[in-house]
Amino acid sequence: DITPQVKKAGTLFVRFQYGSYANISMMNARLFEDGRQVAQDMHVGSAMGNAANQFALTLPTAPRGGAKYQVKALVRKADGYGTVYLRKQ
């Protein structure tokens, strides 16, 4: 739930940072507003080498009052740990 960070229309950058153990690959990061997809970044990235591990998700319109926002991505081989960072532009 990233609702507190969504204050205006624009681009949110989601970055997956490797922590330890096996490499974690991710793809297809998506932004949801009340369960409805409103943005996506389809590229494939790797958190281990920080190769393409940042996804850009653009909220095209101002957030709706009372709406809930979530980021989801497809992650493969998540038998380690890491950190997910969110940055607004």
Coordinates of N, CA, C and O in Angstrom, one line a residue:
D1 N 0.8 -1.2 0.0 CA 0.0 0.0 0.0 C 0.9 1.2 0.0 O 1.6 1.5 1.0
I2 N 0.8 2.0 -1.1 CA 1.6 3.2 -1.2 C 0.8 4.5 -1.1 O 1.3 5.5 -1.5
T3 N -0.5 4.3 -0.7 CA -1.4 5.4 -0.7 C -0.8 6.7 -0.1 O -1.0 7.8 -0.7
P4 N -0.2 6.7 1.0 CA 0.3 7.9 1.6 C 1.4 8.7 0.8 O 1.5 9.9 0.9
Q5 N 2.0 7.9 -0.1 CA 3.0 8.6 -1.0 C 2.5 9.1 -2.3 O 3.1 9.8 -3.0
V6 N 1.2 8.8 -2.6 CA 0.6 9.3 -3.9 C -0.2 10.5 -3.6 O -1.3 10.5 -3.1
K7 N 0.4 11.7 -3.9 CA -0.3 12.9 -3.6 C -0.6 13.7 -4.9 O -1.4 14.7 -4.8
K8 N 0.0 13.4 -6.0 CA -0.4 14.1 -7.3 C -0.1 13.3 -8.5 O 0.6 12.2 -8.4
A9 N -0.6 13.7 -9.6 CA -0.3 13.0 -10.9 C 1.2 13.1 -11.1 O 1.9 14.0 -10.7
G10 N 1.8 12.1 -11.9 CA 3.2 12.1 -12.2 C 3.8 10.8 -12.2 O 3.1 9.8 -12.1
T11 N 5.1 10.7 -12.3 CA 5.8 9.4 -12.3 C 6.3 9.0 -11.0 O 6.9 9.8 -10.3
L12 N 6.1 7.8 -10.7 CA 6.7 7.1 -9.5 C 7.7 6.1 -10.0 O 7.5 5.4 -10.9
F13 N 8.9 6.1 -9.3 CA 9.9 5.2 -9.7 C 10.0 4.2 -8.6 O 10.2 4.5 -7.4
V14 N 9.9 2.9 -9.0 CA 10.0 1.8 -8.0 C 11.3 1.1 -8.3 O 11.6 0.7 -9.5
R15 N 12.2 0.9 -7.3 CA 13.5 0.3 -7.5 C 13.6 -0.9 -6.5 O 13.3 -0.8 -5.3
F16 N 14.0 -2.0 -7.1 CA 14.2 -3.3 -6.3 C 15.7 -3.4 -6.0 O 16.5 -3.4 -7.0
Q17 N 16.1 -3.4 -4.8 CA 17.5 -3.5 -4.4 C 17.9 -4.8 -3.8 O 17.2 -5.2 -2.8
Y18 N 18.8 -5.5 -4.3 CA 19.3 -6.8 -3.8 C 19.8 -6.7 -2.4 O 20.5 -5.7 -2.0
G19 N 19.5 -7.7 -1.6 CA 20.0 -7.8 -0.2 C 21.0 -8.9 -0.1 O 22.2 -8.7 0.1
S20 N 20.5 -10.1 -0.2 CA 21.4 -11.3 -0.1 C 20.8 -12.5 -0.7 O 19.6 -12.5 -1.0
Y21 N 21.5 -13.6 -0.7 CA 21.1 -14.9 -1.3 C 21.0 -14.8 -2.8 O 21.8 -14.1 -3.5
A22 N 20.1 -15.5 -3.3 CA 19.9 -15.7 -4.8 C 19.5 -14.4 -5.5 O 18.9 -13.5 -4.9
N23 N 19.9 -14.3 -6.8 CA 19.5 -13.2 -7.6 C 17.9 -13.1 -7.7 O 17.3 -14.2 -7.7
I24 N 17.4 -12.0 -7.7 CA 16.0 -11.8 -7.8 C 15.7 -11.0 -9.1 O 16.2 -10.0 -9.3
S25 N 14.9 -11.7 -10.0 CA 14.5 -11.0 -11.2 C 13.1 -10.6 -11.1 O 12.3 -11.2 -10.4
M26 N 12.8 -9.4 -11.7 CA 11.4 -8.9 -11.7 C 11.0 -8.4 -13.0 O 11.9 -8.0 -13.9
M27 N 9.7 -8.3 -13.2 CA 9.2 -7.7 -14.5 C 7.8 -7.2 -14.3 O 7.2 -7.6 -13.3
N28 N 7.3 -6.5 -15.2 CA 5.9 -6.1 -15.2 C 5.4 -5.4 -13.9 O 4.5 -5.9 -13.3
A29 N 6.1 -4.3 -13.6 CA 5.6 -3.5 -12.4 C 4.4 -2.8 -12.8 O 4.3 -2.2 -13.9
R30 N 3.4 -2.8 -11.9 CA 2.1 -2.2 -12.2 C 1.6 -1.3 -11.0 O 1.9 -1.6 -9.8
L31 N 0.9 -0.2 -11.3 CA 0.3 0.6 -10.3 C -1.2 0.4 -10.4 O -1.8 0.5 -11.4
F32 N -1.8 0.2 -9.2 CA -3.2 0.0 -9.1 C -3.9 1.1 -8.3 O -3.3 1.5 -7.3
E33 N -5.0 1.5 -8.7 CA -5.9 2.5 -8.0 C -7.2 1.7 -7.7 O -7.9 1.4 -8.6
D34 N -7.4 1.5 -6.4 CA -8.6 0.7 -6.0 C -8.8 -0.6 -6.8 O -9.9 -0.9 -7.2
G35 N -7.6 -1.3 -7.0 CA -7.7 -2.6 -7.7 C -7.7 -2.5 -9.2 O -7.7 -3.6 -9.8
R36 N -7.7 -1.3 -9.8 CA -7.7 -1.2 -11.2 C -6.4 -0.7 -11.7 O -5.8 0.3 -11.2
Q37 N -5.8 -1.4 -12.6 CA -4.4 -1.0 -13.1 C -4.5 0.3 -13.8 O -5.3 0.5 -14.7
V38 N -3.6 1.2 -13.5 CA -3.6 2.5 -14.1 C -2.2 2.8 -14.8 O -2.1 3.8 -15.5
A39 N -1.2 2.0 -14.5 CA 0.1 2.2 -15.1 C 0.9 0.9 -15.1 O 0.6 0.1 -14.2
Q40 N 1.8 0.7 -16.0 CA 2.7 -0.4 -16.0 C 4.0 -0.1 -16.7 O 4.1 0.7 -17.6
D41 N 5.0 -0.9 -16.3 CA 6.3 -0.9 -16.9 C 6.7 -2.3 -17.1 O 6.9 -3.0 -16.2
M42 N 6.8 -2.8 -18.4 CA 6.8 -4.2 -18.7 C 8.3 -4.7 -18.7 O 8.4 -5.9 -18.9
H43 N 9.3 -3.9 -18.6 CA 10.6 -4.5 -18.8 C 11.1 -5.5 -17.8 O 10.4 -5.6 -16.7
V44 N 12.1 -6.3 -18.1 CA 12.6 -7.3 -17.2 C 13.9 -6.7 -16.5 O 14.7 -6.1 -17.2
G45 N 14.0 -6.9 -15.2 CA 15.2 -6.4 -14.5 C 15.8 -7.4 -13.5 O 15.2 -8.4 -13.3
S46 N 16.9 -7.1 -13.0 CA 17.6 -8.0 -12.0 C 18.1 -7.1 -10.9 O 18.8 -6.1 -11.1
A47 N 17.7 -7.5 -9.7 CA 18.1 -6.7 -8.5 C 19.5 -7.0 -8.1 O 20.2 -6.1 -7.5
M48 N 20.1 -8.1 -8.5 CA 21.5 -8.5 -8.0 C 22.5 -7.5 -8.6 O 23.3 -7.0 -7.9
G49 N 22.5 -7.3 -9.9 CA 23.5 -6.5 -10.5 C 22.9 -5.1 -10.7 O 23.5 -4.3 -11.4
N50 N 21.8 -4.8 -10.1 CA 21.1 -3.5 -10.3 C 20.9 -3.2 -11.8 O 21.0 -2.0 -12.2
A51 N 20.7 -4.2 -12.6 CA 20.5 -4.1 -14.0 C 19.0 -3.9 -14.3 O 18.2 -4.8 -14.1
A52 N 18.7 -2.7 -14.7 CA 17.3 -2.3 -15.1 C 16.3 -2.6 -13.9 O 15.2 -3.1 -14.1
N53 N 16.8 -2.3 -12.7 CA 16.0 -2.7 -11.6 C 15.0 -1.5 -11.1 O 14.4 -1.6 -10.1
Q54 N 14.9 -0.5 -12.0 CA 14.0 0.6 -11.7 C 12.9 0.6 -12.7 O 13.1 0.5 -13.9
F55 N 11.7 0.8 -12.2 CA 10.5 0.8 -13.0 C 9.8 2.2 -12.9 O 9.7 2.7 -11.8
A56 N 9.4 2.7 -14.0 CA 8.7 4.0 -14.0 C 7.2 3.8 -14.2 O 6.8 3.2 -15.2
L57 N 6.4 4.3 -13.3 CA 4.9 4.2 -13.3 C 4.3 5.5 -13.3 O 4.5 6.3 -12.3
T58 N 3.6 5.9 -14.3 CA 3.0 7.3 -14.4 C 1.5 7.3 -14.1 O 0.8 6.6 -14.8
L59 N 1.2 8.0 -13.0 CA -0.2 8.2 -12.7 C -0.7 9.4 -13.6 O -0.2 10.5 -13.4
P60 N -1.6 9.1 -14.5 CA -1.9 10.2 -15.5 C -2.8 11.3 -15.0 O -2.8 12.4 -15.5
T61 N -3.5 11.0 -14.0 CA -4.4 12.1 -13.4 C -4.2 12.2 -11.9 O -3.6 11.3 -11.3
A62 N -4.7 13.3 -11.3 CA -4.6 13.5 -9.9 C -5.2 12.3 -9.1 O -6.2 11.7 -9.6
P63 N -4.7 11.9 -8.0 CA -5.3 10.8 -7.2 C -6.7 11.2 -6.8 O -7.0 12.3 -6.5
R64 N -7.5 10.2 -6.8 CA -8.9 10.3 -6.3 C -8.9 10.3 -4.8 O -8.3 9.5 -4.2
G65 N -9.7 11.2 -4.2 CA -9.8 11.2 -2.8 C -10.4 9.9 -2.3 O -11.4 9.3 -2.8
G66 N -9.8 9.3 -1.3 CA -10.2 8.0 -0.7 C -9.7 6.8 -1.4 O -10.0 5.7 -0.9
A67 N -9.1 7.0 -2.6 CA -8.6 5.8 -3.3 C -7.4 5.2 -2.7 O -6.6 5.9 -2.0
K68 N -7.2 3.9 -2.8 CA -6.1 3.1 -2.3 C -5.1 2.8 -3.5 O -5.6 2.4 -4.6
Y69 N -3.8 3.0 -3.3 CA -2.9 2.7 -4.4 C -1.9 1.6 -3.9 O -1.4 1.6 -2.8
Q70 N -1.6 0.7 -4.9 CA -0.7 -0.4 -4.7 C 0.3 -0.5 -5.9 O -0.1 -0.2 -7.0
V71 N 1.5 -1.0 -5.6 CA 2.4 -1.4 -6.6 C 2.6 -2.9 -6.6 O 2.8 -3.5 -5.5
K72 N 2.5 -3.6 -7.7 CA 2.8 -5.0 -7.8 C 3.7 -5.3 -8.9 O 3.7 -4.6 -9.9
A73 N 4.5 -6.4 -8.8 CA 5.4 -6.8 -9.9 C 5.5 -8.3 -9.8 O 5.3 -8.9 -8.8
L74 N 5.9 -8.9 -10.9 CA 6.2 -10.3 -11.0 C 7.6 -10.5 -10.6 O 8.5 -9.9 -11.1
V75 N 7.8 -11.3 -9.6 CA 9.2 -11.6 -9.0 C 9.5 -13.1 -9.1 O 8.7 -13.9 -8.8
R76 N 10.7 -13.4 -9.6 CA 11.1 -14.8 -9.7 C 12.3 -15.0 -8.8 O 13.2 -14.2 -8.7
K77 N 12.3 -16.2 -8.2 CA 13.4 -16.6 -7.3 C 13.6 -15.7 -6.1 O 14.7 -15.2 -6.0
A78 N 12.6 -15.5 -5.4 CA 12.7 -14.6 -4.2 C 13.1 -15.3 -2.9 O 12.4 -15.2 -1.9
D79 N 14.2 -16.1 -2.9 CA 14.6 -16.8 -1.7 C 15.7 -16.1 -1.0 O 16.5 -16.7 -0.3
G80 N 15.7 -14.8 -1.1 CA 16.6 -14.0 -0.4 C 15.9 -12.8 0.2 O 14.7 -12.9 0.4
Y81 N 16.5 -11.7 0.3 CA 15.8 -10.5 0.8 C 16.4 -9.3 0.1 O 17.5 -9.3 -0.4
G82 N 15.7 -8.2 0.1 CA 16.1 -7.0 -0.5 C 15.2 -5.9 0.0 O 14.4 -6.1 0.9
T83 N 15.3 -4.8 -0.7 CA 14.5 -3.6 -0.3 C 13.8 -3.1 -1.6 O 14.4 -3.1 -2.6
V84 N 12.6 -2.6 -1.4 CA 11.9 -1.9 -2.5 C 11.8 -0.4 -2.1 O 11.3 -0.1 -1.1
Y85 N 12.3 0.4 -3.0 CA 12.3 1.9 -2.8 C 11.3 2.5 -3.8 O 11.1 2.1 -4.9
L86 N 10.6 3.6 -3.3 CA 9.7 4.3 -4.1 C 10.2 5.8 -4.1 O 10.4 6.4 -3.0
R87 N 10.3 6.4 -5.3 CA 10.7 7.8 -5.4 C 9.7 8.5 -6.3 O 9.3 7.9 -7.4
K88 N 9.3 9.7 -6.0 CA 8.4 10.5 -6.8 C 9.2 11.5 -7.6 O 10.2 12.0 -7.2
Q89 N 8.7 11.7 -8.8 CA 9.3 12.7 -9.7 C 8.6 14.0 -9.5 O 7.4 14.1 -9.4

